[in-house]
XYZ file of C-alpha atoms in Angstrom:
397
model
C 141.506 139.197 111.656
C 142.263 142.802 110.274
C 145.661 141.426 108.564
C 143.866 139.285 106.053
C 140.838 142.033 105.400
C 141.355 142.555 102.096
C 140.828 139.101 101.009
C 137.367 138.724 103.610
C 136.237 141.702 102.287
C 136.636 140.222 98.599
C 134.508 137.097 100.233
C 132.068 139.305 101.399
C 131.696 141.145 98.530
C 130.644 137.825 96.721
C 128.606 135.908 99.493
C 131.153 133.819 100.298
C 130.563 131.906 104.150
C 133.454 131.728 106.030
C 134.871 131.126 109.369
C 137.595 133.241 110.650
C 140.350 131.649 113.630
C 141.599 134.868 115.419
C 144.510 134.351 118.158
C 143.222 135.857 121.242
C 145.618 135.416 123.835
C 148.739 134.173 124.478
C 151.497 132.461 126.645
C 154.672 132.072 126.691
C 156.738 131.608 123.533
C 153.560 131.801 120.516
C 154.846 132.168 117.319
C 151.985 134.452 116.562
C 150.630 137.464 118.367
C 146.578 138.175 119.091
C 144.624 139.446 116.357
C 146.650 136.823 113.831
C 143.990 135.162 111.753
C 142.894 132.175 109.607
C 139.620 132.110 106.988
C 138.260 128.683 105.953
C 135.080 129.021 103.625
C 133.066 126.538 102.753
C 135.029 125.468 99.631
C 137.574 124.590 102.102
C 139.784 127.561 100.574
C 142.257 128.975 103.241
C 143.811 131.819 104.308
C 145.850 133.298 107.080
C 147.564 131.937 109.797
C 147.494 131.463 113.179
C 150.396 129.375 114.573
C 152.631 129.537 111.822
C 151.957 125.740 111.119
C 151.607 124.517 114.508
C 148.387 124.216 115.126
C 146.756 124.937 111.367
C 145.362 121.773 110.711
C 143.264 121.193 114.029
C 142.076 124.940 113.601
C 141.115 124.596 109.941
C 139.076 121.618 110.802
C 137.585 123.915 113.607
C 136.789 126.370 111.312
C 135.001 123.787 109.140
C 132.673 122.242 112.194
C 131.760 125.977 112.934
C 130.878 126.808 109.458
C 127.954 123.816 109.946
C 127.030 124.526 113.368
C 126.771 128.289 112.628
C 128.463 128.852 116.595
C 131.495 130.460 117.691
C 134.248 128.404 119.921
C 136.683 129.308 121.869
C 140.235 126.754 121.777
C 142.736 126.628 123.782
C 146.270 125.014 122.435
C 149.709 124.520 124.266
C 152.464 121.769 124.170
C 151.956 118.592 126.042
C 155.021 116.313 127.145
C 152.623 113.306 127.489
C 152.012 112.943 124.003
C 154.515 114.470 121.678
C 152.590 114.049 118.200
C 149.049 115.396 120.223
C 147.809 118.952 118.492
C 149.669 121.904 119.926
C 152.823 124.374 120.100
C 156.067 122.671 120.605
C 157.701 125.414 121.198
C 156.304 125.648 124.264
C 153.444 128.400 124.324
C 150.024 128.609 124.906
C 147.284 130.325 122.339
C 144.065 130.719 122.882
C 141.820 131.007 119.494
C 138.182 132.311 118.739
C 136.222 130.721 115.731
C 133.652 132.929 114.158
C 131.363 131.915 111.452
C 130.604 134.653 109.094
C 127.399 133.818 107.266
C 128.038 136.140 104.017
C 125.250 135.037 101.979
C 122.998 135.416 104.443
C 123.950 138.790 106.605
C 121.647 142.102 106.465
C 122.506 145.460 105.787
C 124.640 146.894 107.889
C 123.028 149.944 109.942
C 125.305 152.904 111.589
C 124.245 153.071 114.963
C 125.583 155.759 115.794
C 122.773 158.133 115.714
C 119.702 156.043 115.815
C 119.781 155.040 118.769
C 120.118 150.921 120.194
C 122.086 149.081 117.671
C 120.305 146.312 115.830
C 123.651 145.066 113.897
C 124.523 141.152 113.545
C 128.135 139.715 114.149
C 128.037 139.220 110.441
C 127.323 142.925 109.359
C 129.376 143.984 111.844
C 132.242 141.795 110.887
C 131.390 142.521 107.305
C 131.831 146.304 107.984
C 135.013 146.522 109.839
C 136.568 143.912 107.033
C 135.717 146.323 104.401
C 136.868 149.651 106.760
C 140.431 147.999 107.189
C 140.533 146.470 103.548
C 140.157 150.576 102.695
C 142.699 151.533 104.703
C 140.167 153.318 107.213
C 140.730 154.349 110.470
C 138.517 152.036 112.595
C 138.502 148.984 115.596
C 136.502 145.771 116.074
C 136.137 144.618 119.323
C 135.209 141.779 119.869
C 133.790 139.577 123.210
C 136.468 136.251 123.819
C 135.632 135.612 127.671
C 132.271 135.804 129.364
C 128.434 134.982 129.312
C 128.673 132.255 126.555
C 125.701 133.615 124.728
C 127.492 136.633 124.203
C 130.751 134.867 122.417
C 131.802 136.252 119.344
C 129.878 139.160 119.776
C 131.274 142.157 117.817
C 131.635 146.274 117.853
C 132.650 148.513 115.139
C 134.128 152.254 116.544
C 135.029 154.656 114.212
C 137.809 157.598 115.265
C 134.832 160.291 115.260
C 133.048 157.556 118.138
C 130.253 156.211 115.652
C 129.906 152.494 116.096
C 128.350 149.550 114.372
C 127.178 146.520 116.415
C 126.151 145.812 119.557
C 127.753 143.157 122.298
C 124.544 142.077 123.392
C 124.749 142.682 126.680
C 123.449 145.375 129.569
C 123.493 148.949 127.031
C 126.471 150.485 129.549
C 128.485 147.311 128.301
C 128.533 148.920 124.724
C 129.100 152.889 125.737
C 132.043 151.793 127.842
C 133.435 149.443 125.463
C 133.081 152.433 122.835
C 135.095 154.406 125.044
C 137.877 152.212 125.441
C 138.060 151.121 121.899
C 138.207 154.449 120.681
C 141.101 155.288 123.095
C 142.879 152.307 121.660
C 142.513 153.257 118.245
C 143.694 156.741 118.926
C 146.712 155.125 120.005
C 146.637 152.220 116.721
C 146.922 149.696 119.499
C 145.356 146.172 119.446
C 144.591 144.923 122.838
C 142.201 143.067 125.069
C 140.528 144.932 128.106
C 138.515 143.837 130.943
C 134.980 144.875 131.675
C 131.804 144.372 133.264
C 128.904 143.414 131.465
C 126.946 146.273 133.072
C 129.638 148.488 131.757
C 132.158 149.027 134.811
C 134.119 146.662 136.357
C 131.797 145.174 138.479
C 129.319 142.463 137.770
C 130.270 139.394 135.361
C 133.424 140.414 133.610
C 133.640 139.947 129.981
C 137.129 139.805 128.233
C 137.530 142.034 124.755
C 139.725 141.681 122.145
C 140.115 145.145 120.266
C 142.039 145.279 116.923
C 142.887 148.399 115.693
C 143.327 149.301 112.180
C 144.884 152.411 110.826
C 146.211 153.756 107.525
C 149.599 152.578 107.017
C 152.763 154.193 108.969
C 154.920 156.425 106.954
C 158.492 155.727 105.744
C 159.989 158.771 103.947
C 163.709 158.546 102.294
C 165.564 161.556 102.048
C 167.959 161.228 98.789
C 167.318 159.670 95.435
C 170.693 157.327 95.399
C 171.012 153.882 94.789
C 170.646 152.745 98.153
C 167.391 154.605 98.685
C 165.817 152.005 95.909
C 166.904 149.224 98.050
C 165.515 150.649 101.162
C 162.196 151.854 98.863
C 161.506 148.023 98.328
C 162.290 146.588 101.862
C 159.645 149.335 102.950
C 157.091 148.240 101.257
C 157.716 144.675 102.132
C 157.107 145.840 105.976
C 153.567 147.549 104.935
C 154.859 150.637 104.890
C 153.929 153.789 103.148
C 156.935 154.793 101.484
C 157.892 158.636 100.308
C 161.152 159.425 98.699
C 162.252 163.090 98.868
C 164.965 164.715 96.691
C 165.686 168.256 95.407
C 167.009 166.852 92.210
C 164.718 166.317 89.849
C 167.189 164.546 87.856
C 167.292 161.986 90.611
C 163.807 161.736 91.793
C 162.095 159.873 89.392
C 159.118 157.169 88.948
C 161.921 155.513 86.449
C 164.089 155.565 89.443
C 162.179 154.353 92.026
C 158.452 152.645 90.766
C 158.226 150.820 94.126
C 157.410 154.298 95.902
C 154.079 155.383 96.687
C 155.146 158.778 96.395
C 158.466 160.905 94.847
C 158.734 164.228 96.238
C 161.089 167.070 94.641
C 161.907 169.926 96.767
C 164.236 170.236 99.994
C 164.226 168.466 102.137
C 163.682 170.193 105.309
C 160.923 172.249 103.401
C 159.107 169.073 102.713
C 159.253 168.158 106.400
C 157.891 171.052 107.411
C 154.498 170.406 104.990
C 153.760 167.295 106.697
C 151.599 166.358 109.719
C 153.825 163.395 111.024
C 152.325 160.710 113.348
C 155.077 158.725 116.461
C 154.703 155.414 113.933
C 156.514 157.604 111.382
C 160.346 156.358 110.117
C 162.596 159.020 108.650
C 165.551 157.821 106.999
C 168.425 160.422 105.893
C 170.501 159.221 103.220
C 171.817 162.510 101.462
C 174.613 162.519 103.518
C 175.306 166.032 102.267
C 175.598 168.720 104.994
C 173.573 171.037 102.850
C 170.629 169.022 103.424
C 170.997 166.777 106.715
C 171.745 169.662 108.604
C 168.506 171.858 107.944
C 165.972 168.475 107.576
C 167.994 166.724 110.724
C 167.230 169.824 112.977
C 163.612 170.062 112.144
C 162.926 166.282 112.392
C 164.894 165.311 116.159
C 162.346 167.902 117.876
C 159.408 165.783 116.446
C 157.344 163.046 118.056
C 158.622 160.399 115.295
C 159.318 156.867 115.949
C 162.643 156.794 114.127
C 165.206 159.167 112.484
C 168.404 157.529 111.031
C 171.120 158.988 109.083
C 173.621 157.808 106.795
C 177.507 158.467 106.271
C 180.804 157.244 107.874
C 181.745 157.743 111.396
C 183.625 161.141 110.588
C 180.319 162.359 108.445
C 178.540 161.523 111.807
C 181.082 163.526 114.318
C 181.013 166.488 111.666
C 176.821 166.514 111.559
C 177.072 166.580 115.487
C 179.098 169.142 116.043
C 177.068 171.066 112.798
C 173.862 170.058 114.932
C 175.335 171.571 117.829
C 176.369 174.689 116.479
C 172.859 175.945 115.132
C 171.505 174.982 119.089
C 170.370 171.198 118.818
C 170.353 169.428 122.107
C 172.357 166.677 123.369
C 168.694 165.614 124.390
C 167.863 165.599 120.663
C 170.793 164.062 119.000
C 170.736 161.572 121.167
C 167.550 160.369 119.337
C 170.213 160.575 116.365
C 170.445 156.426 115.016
C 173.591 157.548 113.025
C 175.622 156.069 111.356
C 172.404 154.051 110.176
C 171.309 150.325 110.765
C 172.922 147.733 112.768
C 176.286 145.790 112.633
C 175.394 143.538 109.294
C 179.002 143.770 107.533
C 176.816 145.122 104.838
C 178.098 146.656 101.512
C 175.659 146.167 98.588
C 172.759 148.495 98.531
C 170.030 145.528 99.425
C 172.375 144.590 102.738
C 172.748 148.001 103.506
C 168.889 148.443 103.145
C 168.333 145.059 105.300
C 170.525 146.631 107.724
C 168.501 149.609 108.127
C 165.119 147.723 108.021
C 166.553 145.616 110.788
C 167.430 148.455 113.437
C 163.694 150.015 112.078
C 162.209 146.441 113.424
C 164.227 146.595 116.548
C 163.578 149.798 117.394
C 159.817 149.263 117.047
C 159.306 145.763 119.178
C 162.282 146.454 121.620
C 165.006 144.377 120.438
C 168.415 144.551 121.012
C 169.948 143.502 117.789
C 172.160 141.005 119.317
C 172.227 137.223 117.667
C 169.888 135.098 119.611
C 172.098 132.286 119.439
C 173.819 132.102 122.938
C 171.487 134.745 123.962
C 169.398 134.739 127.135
C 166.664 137.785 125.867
C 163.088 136.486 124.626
C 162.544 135.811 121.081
C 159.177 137.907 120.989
C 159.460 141.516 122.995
C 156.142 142.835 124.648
C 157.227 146.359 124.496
C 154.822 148.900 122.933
C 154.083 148.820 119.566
C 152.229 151.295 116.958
C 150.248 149.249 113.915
C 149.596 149.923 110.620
C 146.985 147.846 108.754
C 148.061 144.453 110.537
C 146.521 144.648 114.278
C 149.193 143.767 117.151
C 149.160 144.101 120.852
C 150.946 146.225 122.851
């Protein structure tokens, strides 16, 4: 639901009723991972997605039966080899899909409970607040009930980083501390997941089944060198929600002129910029100088931290010569192992946009656990369940 916030929120903001379709679970090959969304108000206005096409049409007309009964549902959809034209996923999976109706017009204020004791919240208000958290770019995490008592179906819980919440599940008040705790862990971690628990709070009793999105400022691309390609690789950034920085110590070079797709330009050295920032393990660095003066220095600092991804560019001699530079100032094999030099995969690519596809492309591997190989011919699964940091759009590690 978080990855189409900005527009709910907008619908919130002007009293709009809505239902929202949020993939829950899946099986097998889904095109679409839980926490994937679709909005239907009651204009019959759509946004979102949660099959990509598969299964739209019987969940917008879902969406529409739950805006007039005012109750959430729970579908299930998968392929079926009796009927071939029936509603589901031919390419074989299995989603499971949660539809909400968010009365708008009609919700309350929305009351912090995290101080005044037993939480009075609706779904809507609660809804409302964690749309307009994520459409901010605040840290926060709904979770949500998509398995248990069916009175309790849809029910939803706001947790902030700092352990405030808004909301209530509705069930036995241990059910809400624990699922506090264990949201907050997962947005510590800007993971999306569901989590088993009791409804008395442990896991005994009736289990209940939570779906907790997580959503957390964007993850942070910075480009070292103001060149041509660096504008390419500025642009493909954004495109993949992240926050982009471009760092130069020529002013000349860094400019808004230069590069107006950047959120930020930075002139100084490299290395000393580094060493400014408080860096997160979703963070990408990408080393384009290639210009001994300033790999060497910012490459040292940045393989001994807890970053997702440091890439360098230059040819295959540039490479052994920065190794053996590494080396000689005391880097670890360890540490330039974590080296993805020279940068990007295999693409054959030689304009600036390839070259910045290329690059992109090993980023995206390296996140979901991919291998980079062509999945024609191949026997590896399309969609990799490896562990995955989020920015604004929830996914599930």
């Amino acid at each position: 639901m978080l990855d189409i916030a900005e527009e709910l929120h907008r619908w919130v903001e002007q009293g709009r009723d809505f239902a929202v379709a949020t993939v829950v679970a899946t099986n097998g090959s889904a095109p679409r991972q839980p926490g994937a969304a679709l909005a239907v108000d009651t204009d019959g206005t759509a946004i979102g997605s949660v099959s990509g096409g598969c299964v739209e049409g019987a969940v917008y007309a879902l969406c529409q039966e739950a805006l007039e009964t005012g109750e959430p549902v729970l579908e299930r959809f998968g392929y079926s080899d009796e009927d071939a034209f029936a509603v589901g996923l031919t390419c074989g999976g299995i989603i499971d899909i949660l539809i909400t109706p968010v009365r708008a017009s009609g919700r309350g204020s929305a009351v912090d409970s995290g101080s005044t004791g037993a939480p009075v919240d609706s779904t809507a208000d609660t809804l409302a607040a964690a749309l307009a958290a994520a459409a901010q770019g605040e840290a926060a995490a709904v979770a949500r009930i998509i398995e248990g008592p069916a009175e309790l179906l849809g029910r939803a819980l706001l947790v902030r980083p700092d352990g405030s919440h808004t909301g209530t599940l509705g069930g036995h008040p241990a059910l809400d501390r624990t699922a506090i705790e264990e949201t907050r862990a997962l947005l510590d971690a800007g993971r999306t997941a569901t989590l088993e628990i009791g409804t008395d709070g442990s896991q005994c009793g009736q289990p209940v089944v939570l779906l907790v999105e997580s959503s957390v400022p964007a993850p942070r691309m910075i480009v070292f060198g103001a060149i041509d390609f660096a504008s390419a690789l500025v642009r493909i950034g954004k495109f993949l929600h992240y926050h982009v920085t471009v760092c130069d110590a020529r002013p000349v070079f860094a400019t808004r002129t230069r590069f107006p797709d950047a959120d930020e330009i930075v002139v100084d050295w490299p290395h000393r910029y580094l060493d400014s920032q408080e860096l997160d393990a979703r963070t990408v660095l990408c080393v384009l100088t290639h210009d001994a003066k300033f790999d060497v220095p910012l490459l040292e600092r940045a393989l001994k931290l807890p970053v997702a991804y440091v890439g360098a560019m230059g040819s295959r001699r540039t490479h052994l010569d920065r190794q053996q530079r590494l080396r000689d100032i005391g880097v670890t094999e360890l540490e330039i192992n974590r080296l993805r030099s020279p940068i990007g995969l295999d693409l054959g690519a030689r304009t600036p946009e390839e070259t910045a596809l290329s690059i992109a492309a090993e980023i995206v591997a390296n996140r979901r656990g991919g291998t980079g190989t062509p999945l024609t011919g191949a026997h590896t699964p399309i969609h990799h369940d490896a562990a995955r940091p989020v920015g604004r759009i929830g996914s599930v590690a």
